[in-house]
XYZ file of C-alpha atoms in Angstrom:
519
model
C -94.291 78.989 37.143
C -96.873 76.742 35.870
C -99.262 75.283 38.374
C -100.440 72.303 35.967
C -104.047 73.434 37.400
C -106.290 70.798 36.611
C -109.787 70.657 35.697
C -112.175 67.644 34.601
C -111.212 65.921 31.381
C -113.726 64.509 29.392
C -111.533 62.811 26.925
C -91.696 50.349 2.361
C -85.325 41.579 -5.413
C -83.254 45.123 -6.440
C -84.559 44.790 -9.725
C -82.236 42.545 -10.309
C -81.867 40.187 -7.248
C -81.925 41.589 -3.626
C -85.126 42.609 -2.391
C -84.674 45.628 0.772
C -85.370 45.669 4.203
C -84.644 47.471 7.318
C -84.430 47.429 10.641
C -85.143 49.782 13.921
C -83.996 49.627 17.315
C -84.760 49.667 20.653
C -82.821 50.450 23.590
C -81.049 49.096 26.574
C -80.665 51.404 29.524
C -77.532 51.427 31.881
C -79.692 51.724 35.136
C -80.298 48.868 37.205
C -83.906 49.370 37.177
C -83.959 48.504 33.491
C -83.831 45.297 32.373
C -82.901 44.488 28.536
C -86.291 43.818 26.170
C -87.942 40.139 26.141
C -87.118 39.747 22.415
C -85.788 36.916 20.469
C -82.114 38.267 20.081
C -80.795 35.131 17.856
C -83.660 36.325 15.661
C -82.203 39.756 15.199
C -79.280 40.805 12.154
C -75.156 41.686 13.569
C -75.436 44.856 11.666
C -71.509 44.572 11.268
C -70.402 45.747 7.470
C -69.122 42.911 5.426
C -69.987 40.119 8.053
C -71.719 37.100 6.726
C -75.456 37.341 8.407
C -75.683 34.594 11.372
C -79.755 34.950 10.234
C -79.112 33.821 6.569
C -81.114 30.204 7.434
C -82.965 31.420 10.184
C -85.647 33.178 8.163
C -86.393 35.421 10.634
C -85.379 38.538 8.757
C -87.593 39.638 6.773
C -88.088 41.470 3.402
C -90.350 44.718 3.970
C -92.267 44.158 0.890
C -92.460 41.105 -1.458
C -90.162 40.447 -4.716
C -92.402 40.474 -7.067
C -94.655 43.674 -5.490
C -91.823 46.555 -5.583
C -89.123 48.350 -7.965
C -86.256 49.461 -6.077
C -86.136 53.598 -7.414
C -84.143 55.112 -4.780
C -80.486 53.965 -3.554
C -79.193 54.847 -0.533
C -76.763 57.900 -0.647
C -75.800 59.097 2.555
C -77.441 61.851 4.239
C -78.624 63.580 0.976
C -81.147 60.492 1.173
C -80.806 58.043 4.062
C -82.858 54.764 3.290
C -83.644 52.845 0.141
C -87.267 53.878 -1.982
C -89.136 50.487 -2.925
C -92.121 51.601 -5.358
C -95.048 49.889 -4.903
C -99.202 50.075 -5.611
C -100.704 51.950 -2.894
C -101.879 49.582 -0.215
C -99.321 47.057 -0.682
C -98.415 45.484 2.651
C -95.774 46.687 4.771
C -94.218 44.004 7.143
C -91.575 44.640 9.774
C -87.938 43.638 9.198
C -87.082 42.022 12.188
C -88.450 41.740 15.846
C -88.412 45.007 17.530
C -90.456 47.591 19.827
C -92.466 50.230 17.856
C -91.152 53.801 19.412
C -93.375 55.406 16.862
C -96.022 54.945 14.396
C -97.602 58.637 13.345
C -97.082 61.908 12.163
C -93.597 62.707 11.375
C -92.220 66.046 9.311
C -91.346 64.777 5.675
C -92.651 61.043 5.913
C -96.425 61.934 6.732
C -96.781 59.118 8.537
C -94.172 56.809 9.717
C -92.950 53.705 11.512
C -90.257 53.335 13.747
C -88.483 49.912 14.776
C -86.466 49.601 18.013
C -84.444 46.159 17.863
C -81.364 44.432 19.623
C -79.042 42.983 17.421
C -77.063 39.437 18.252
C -74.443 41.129 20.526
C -77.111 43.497 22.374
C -76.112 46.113 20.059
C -79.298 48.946 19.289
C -80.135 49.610 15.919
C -83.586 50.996 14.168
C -85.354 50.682 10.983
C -87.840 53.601 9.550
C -90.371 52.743 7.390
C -92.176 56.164 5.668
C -94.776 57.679 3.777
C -98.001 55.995 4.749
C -101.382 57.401 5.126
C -102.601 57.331 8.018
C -105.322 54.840 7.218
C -102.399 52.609 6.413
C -100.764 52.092 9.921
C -101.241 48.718 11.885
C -99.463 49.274 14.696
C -99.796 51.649 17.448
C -96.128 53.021 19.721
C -95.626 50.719 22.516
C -96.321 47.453 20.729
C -94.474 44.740 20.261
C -93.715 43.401 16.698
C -92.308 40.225 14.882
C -90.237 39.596 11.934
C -92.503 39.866 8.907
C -95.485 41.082 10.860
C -98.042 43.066 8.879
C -97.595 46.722 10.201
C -98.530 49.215 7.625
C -99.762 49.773 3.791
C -97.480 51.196 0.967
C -98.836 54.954 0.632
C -98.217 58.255 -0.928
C -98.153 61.021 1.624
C -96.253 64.199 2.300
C -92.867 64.268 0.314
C -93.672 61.727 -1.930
C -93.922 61.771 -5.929
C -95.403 58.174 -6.241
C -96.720 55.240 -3.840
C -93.547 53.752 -2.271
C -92.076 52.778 1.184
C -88.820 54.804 2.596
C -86.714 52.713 4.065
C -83.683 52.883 6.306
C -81.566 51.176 8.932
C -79.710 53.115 11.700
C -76.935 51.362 13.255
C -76.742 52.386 16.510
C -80.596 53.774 17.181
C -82.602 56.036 15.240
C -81.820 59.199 17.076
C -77.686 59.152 17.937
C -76.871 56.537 15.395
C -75.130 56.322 11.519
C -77.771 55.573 8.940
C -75.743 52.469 6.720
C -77.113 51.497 3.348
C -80.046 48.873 3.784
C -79.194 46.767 0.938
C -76.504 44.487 1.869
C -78.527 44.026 5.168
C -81.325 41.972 3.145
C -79.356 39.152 1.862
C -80.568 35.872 2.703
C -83.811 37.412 4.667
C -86.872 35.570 4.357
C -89.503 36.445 1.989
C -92.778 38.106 3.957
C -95.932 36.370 3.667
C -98.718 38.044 2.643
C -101.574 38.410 5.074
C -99.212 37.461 8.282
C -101.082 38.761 11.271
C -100.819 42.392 12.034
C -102.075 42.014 15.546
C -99.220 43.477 17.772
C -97.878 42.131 20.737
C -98.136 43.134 24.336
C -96.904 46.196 25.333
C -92.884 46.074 25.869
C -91.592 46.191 29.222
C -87.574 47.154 27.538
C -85.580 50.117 28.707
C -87.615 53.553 29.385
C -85.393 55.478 27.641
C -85.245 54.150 24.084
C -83.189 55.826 21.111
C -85.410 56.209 18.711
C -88.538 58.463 18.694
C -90.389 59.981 19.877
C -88.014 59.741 23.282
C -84.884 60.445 20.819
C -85.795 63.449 20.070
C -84.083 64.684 22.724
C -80.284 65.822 22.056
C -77.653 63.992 24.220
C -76.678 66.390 26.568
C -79.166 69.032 26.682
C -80.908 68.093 30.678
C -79.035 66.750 33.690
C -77.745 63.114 32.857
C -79.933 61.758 35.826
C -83.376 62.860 33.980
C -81.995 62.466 30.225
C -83.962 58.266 30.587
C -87.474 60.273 32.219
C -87.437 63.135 29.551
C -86.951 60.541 26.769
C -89.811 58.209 28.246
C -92.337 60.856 28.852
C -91.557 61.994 25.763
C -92.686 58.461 24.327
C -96.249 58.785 25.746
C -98.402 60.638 22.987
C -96.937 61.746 19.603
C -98.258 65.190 20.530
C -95.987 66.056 23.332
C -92.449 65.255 22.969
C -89.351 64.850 24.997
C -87.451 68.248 23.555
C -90.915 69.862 24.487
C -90.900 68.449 28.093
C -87.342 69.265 28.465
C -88.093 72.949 27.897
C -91.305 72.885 30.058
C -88.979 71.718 32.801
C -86.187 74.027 32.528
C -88.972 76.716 32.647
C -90.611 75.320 35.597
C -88.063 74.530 37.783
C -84.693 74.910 35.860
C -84.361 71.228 36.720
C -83.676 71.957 40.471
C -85.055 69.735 42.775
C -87.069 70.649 46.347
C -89.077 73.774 44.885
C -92.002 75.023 46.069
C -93.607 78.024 44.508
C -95.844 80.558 45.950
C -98.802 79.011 45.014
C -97.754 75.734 46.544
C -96.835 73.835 43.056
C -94.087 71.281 44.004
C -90.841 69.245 42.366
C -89.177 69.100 39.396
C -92.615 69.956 37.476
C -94.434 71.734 39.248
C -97.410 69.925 39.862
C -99.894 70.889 42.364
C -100.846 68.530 45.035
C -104.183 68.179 43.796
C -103.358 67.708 40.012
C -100.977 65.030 40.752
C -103.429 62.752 42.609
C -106.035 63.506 40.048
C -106.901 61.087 37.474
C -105.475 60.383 33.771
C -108.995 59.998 31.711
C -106.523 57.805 29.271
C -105.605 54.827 31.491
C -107.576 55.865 35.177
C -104.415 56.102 37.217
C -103.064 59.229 38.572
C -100.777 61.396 36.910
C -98.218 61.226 39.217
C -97.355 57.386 39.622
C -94.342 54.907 40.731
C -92.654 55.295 37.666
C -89.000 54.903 39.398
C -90.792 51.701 41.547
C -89.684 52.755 44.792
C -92.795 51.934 46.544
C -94.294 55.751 46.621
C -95.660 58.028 43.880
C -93.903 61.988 44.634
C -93.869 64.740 42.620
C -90.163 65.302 44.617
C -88.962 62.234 42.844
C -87.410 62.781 39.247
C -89.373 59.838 37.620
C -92.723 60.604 39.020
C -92.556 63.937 38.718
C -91.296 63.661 35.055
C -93.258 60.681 33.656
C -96.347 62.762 35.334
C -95.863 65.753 33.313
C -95.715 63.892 30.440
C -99.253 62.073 31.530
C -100.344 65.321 32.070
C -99.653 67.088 29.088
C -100.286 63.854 26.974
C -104.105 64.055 28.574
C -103.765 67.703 28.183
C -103.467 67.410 24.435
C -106.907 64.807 24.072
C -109.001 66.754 25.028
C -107.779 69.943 23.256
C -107.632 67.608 20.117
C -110.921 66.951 20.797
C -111.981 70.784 21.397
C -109.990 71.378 17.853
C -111.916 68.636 16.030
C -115.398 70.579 17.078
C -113.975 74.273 16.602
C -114.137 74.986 20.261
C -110.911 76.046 20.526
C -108.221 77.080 17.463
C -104.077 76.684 17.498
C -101.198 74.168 17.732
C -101.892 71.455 20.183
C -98.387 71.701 21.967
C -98.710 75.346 22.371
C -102.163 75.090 23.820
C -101.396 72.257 26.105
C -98.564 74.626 27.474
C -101.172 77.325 28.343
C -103.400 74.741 29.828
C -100.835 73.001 31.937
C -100.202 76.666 33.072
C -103.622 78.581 33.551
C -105.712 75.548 33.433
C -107.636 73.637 30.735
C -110.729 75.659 31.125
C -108.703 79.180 30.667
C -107.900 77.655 26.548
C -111.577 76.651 25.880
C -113.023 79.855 27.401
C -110.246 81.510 25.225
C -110.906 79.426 22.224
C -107.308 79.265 21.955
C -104.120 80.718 23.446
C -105.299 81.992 27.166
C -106.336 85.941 27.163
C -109.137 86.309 29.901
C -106.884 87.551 32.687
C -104.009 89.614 33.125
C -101.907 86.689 34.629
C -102.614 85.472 31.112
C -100.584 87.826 29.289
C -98.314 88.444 32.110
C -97.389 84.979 32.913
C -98.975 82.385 30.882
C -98.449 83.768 26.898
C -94.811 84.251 28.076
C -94.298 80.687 29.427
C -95.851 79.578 26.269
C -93.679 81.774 24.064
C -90.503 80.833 25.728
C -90.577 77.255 26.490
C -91.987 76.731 21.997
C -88.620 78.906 21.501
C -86.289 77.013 24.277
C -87.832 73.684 22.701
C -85.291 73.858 19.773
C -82.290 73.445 21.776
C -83.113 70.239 23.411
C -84.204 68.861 19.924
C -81.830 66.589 18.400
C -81.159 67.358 14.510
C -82.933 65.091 12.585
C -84.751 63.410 15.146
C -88.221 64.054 13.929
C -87.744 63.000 10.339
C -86.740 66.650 10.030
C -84.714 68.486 7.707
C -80.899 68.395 8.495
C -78.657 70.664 6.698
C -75.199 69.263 4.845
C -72.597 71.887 4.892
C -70.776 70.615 1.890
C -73.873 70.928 -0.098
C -75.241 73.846 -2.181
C -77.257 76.166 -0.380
C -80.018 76.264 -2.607
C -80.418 72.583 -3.211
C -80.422 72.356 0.510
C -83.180 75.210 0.381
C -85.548 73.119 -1.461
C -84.179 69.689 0.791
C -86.048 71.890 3.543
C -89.086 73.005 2.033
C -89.966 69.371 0.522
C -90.386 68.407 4.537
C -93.556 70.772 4.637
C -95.291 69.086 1.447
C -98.737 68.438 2.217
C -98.536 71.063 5.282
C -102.311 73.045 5.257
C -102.308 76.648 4.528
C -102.874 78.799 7.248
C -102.702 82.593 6.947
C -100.184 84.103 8.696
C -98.547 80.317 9.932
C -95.108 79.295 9.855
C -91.543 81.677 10.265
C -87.896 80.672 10.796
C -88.810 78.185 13.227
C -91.380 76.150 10.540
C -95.024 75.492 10.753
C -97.217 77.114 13.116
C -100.888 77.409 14.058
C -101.098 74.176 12.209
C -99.736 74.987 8.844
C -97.881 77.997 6.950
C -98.637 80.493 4.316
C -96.245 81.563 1.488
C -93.787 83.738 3.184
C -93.971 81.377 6.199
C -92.668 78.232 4.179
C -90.144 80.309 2.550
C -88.916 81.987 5.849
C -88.804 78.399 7.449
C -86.845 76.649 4.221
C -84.673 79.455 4.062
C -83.780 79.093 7.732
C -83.378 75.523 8.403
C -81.028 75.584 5.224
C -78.971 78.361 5.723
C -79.895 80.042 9.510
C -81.055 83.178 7.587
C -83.745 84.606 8.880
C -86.198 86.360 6.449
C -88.664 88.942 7.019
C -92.479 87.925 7.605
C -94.192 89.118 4.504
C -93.565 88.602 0.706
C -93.127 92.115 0.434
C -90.210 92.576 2.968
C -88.838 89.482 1.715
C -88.465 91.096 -1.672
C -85.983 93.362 -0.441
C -83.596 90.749 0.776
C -80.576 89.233 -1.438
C -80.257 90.035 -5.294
C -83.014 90.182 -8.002
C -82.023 87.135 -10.675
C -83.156 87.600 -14.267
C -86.417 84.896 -14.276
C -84.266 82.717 -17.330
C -81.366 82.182 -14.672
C -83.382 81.175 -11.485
C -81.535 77.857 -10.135
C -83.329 75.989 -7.387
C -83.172 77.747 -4.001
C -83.840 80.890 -5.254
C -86.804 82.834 -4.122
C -90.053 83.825 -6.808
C -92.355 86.335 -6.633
C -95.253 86.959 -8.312
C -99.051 88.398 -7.926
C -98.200 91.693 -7.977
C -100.093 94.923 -7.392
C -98.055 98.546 -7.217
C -94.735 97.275 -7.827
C -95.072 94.955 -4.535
C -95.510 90.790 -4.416
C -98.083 89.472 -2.740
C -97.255 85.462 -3.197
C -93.682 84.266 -2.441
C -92.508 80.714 -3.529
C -88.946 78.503 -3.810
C -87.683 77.592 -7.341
C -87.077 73.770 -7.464
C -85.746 73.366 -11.079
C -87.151 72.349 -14.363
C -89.724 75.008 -14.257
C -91.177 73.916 -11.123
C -91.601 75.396 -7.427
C -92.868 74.767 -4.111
C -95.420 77.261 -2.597
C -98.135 77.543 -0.075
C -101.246 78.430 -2.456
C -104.148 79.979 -0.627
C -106.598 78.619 1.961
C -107.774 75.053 1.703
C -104.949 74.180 -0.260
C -101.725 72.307 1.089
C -98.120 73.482 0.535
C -97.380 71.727 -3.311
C -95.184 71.421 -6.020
C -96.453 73.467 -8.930
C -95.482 75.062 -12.549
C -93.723 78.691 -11.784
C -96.617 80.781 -12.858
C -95.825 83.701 -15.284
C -94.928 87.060 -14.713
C -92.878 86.046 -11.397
C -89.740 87.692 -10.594
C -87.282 85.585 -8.559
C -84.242 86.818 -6.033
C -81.376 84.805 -4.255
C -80.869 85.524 -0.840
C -77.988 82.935 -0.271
């Protein structure tokens, strides 16, 4: 069991005529206690194919980049590629399609950075709109705010899976997470044109539903936790874009299974198994407790699903600053989820003494590296496909096209020696075999061996003049074995985690490489 010990915390006109835009959702809740979000609904698009847009005068939809600033590149075409591409000069403004709660704005797998748009449409029905490939540097908004139609919220950019400065853009009908992504162009008609230099301060934080449906909070699969904690997991999983609500899910089941009125031995109570001490401490991020009122009953208890739930996800969210912090200073070394785990288990103090994963103790390796291990490999199965930005593989398509779909998601991923396997980066990047383990996997659920070398032996060698993309090269070698593993993308080209202090790229196949399809 973890004891969530604490110690101190220092802390995107077609070309032609109809410009694109697109719009994200946000979410009402059936519970009483949540009421529906203050926002302008009249403002908001019926996202209802072939209807005639209510908002056509209203101006208050709004195109997510100017006419005369973009080239429409990319058409929408279904899930091989679920938005609209609007090329533009890096730094052109971004401004929000329509009035909406942001459920994220940060890292995402594929997009680099990212926006996503909760919104209500006319009839109170949730939809979302994505807006990808930023830098960082780029983003205006924070999660939690609140944002207007044709608010400035981000800069055009060119990161991650990205051949050119341009803004991804899609519209989910019904939420980001367990909705249908439509095609955002007949959406646009008649919306308003943006105008340049509109504010980009954000609004107050929103007080709509907990639960929400896009991300981070939709990352968690419908289905996966008791229906009663499914709105906690999804809003705890909304605090920090560190910790998410798969990962929380898979903490709990660890720590309690989800069943209520435990105590363990050494006295950690409730759903997640906080110690009385640790849940009256305080958050260094806001100065409250961990556990609070988040249900509003009148009491903070770490017996109550909400404040047990929403205080794990404090916890771990404050967990994750500081080791952030520690990371940025080479204190400590490792993925920030996975270290949070082992602090929220053995205490923060056991990863900086460790520099890492905890190993002072035995009831490190006896209890803590295991909880660690199995809640990163339980995390999967409350993740819902796609819900990250992620990867999501299309059984009607070819296998090796989908094999290089995959790997594109880990452009711009660091190298890190020995990082990455079936279940994608790790340690904070991937080497070569790691990327082609993980592409291989999320495309076709084979798992590879670790190394180049074993991977050699897997599937059939391909003559180097017949290598379609998908299939695996090989190259660097020394006594008839490879030491550098890559994936064949076509027209010469492949994808490959170099060395160290490079990032995983797109590069020429290099000669003397030997190439093998393993699906």
């Amino acid at each position: 069991m973890g004891k969530a010990i604490v110690a101190s915390l220092g802390f995107m006109a077609i070309v032609v005529a109809i410009p694109l835009a697109i719009v994200l959702a946000t979410a009402q809740h059936e519970s009483s206690k949540c009421a529906a979000p203050q926002m302008n609904l009249a403002a908001l698009p019926q996202l209802q194919p072939g209807a005639t847009s209510p908002l056509s005068q209203s101006g208050t939809r709004t195109f997510p980049i100017a006419a005369d600033q973009y080239t429409l590149t990319q058409h929408f075409r279904g899930d091989a590629h679920r938005g609209v591409d609007l090329a533009a000069t890096d730094g052109t403004q971004i401004y929000a399609a329509a009035d909406g709660n942001v459920v994220d704005a940060g890292p995402a797998s594929g997009f680099g950075q990212w926006i996503v748009v909760d919104s209500l449409d006319m009839a109170g029905t949730k939809f979302s709109t994505v807006y990808g490939h930023m830098w960082e540097h780029g983003l205006h908004v924070k999660t939690g705010d609140t944002v207007r139609a044709g608010q400035h919220i981000a800069d055009v950019g060119n990161n991650a899976d990205s051949s050119g400065p341009h803004l991804h853009f899609e519209v989910w009908q019904g939420g980001r997470t367990n909705g249908q992504a439509i095609d955002p162009e007949g959406w646009l008609t008649g919306a308003a044109a943006p105008t340049p230099d509109a504010p980009s301060t954000p609004g107050p934080l929103s007080t709509a539903c907990p639960d929400g449906f896009g991300t981070p909070g939709g990352q968690l699969a419908a289905g996966t936790v008791p229906p009663e904690l499914e709105m906690w997991y999804r809003q705890a999983g909304s605090l920090c874009p560190q910790i998410s609500a798969s990962l929380l899910a898979a903490q709990g089941k660890q720590e309690s299974g989800f069943r209520r009125g435990l105590t363990s031995p050494d006295g950690a109570e409730g759903l997640a198994q906080f110690m009385p001490s640790t849940a009256t401490s305080i958050d260094p991020l806001d100065g409250q407790p961990y556990v609070i009122d988040a249900d509003h009953d009148g009491q903070a208890s770490v017996r109550e699903d909400g404040d047990a739930i929403i205080g794990q996800g404090r916890y771990m969210c404050a967990l994750a600053a500081v080791i952030d912090r520690w990371k940025a200073s080479g204190e400590v070394q490792g993925d920030t989820a996975a270290l949070a785990l082992g602090a929220y288990n053995a205490g923060e103090g056991a990863v900086h003494d460790s520099h890492g994963i905890p190993n002072q103790i035995p009831r490190h390796f006896t209890e803590t590296q295991p909880y660690i291990t199995a809640i990163l490999s339980d995390e999967p199965n409350f993740r819902a496909a796609g819900a990250s930005g992620e990867f999501v593989p299309n059984p009607s398509s070819p296998k090796g096209t989908q094999i290089v779909a995959a790997s594109r998601q880990w452009l711009g991923t660091p190298y890190v020696w020995g990082g990455g396997g079936p279940q994608g980066p790790s340690n904070g990047g991937l080497d070569c075999s790691g990327l082609t383990s993980a592409a291989v996997f999320a495309a076709t659920g084979i798992s590879l061996p670790r190394t180049s070398e074993e991977q050699w032996t897997v599937g059939e060698e391909i003559p180097i003049d017949q290598v379609q993309p998908g299939d695996l090269l090989f190259g660097e070698w020394s006594g008839g074995r490879p030491g550098h593993v890559a994936i064949a993308t076509g027209g010469g080209q492949m994808i490959h985690a170099p060395q160290t202090g490079e990032v995983v790229k797109e590069a020429p196949i290099q000669s003397g490489m030997k190439a093998r399809r393993v699906s």
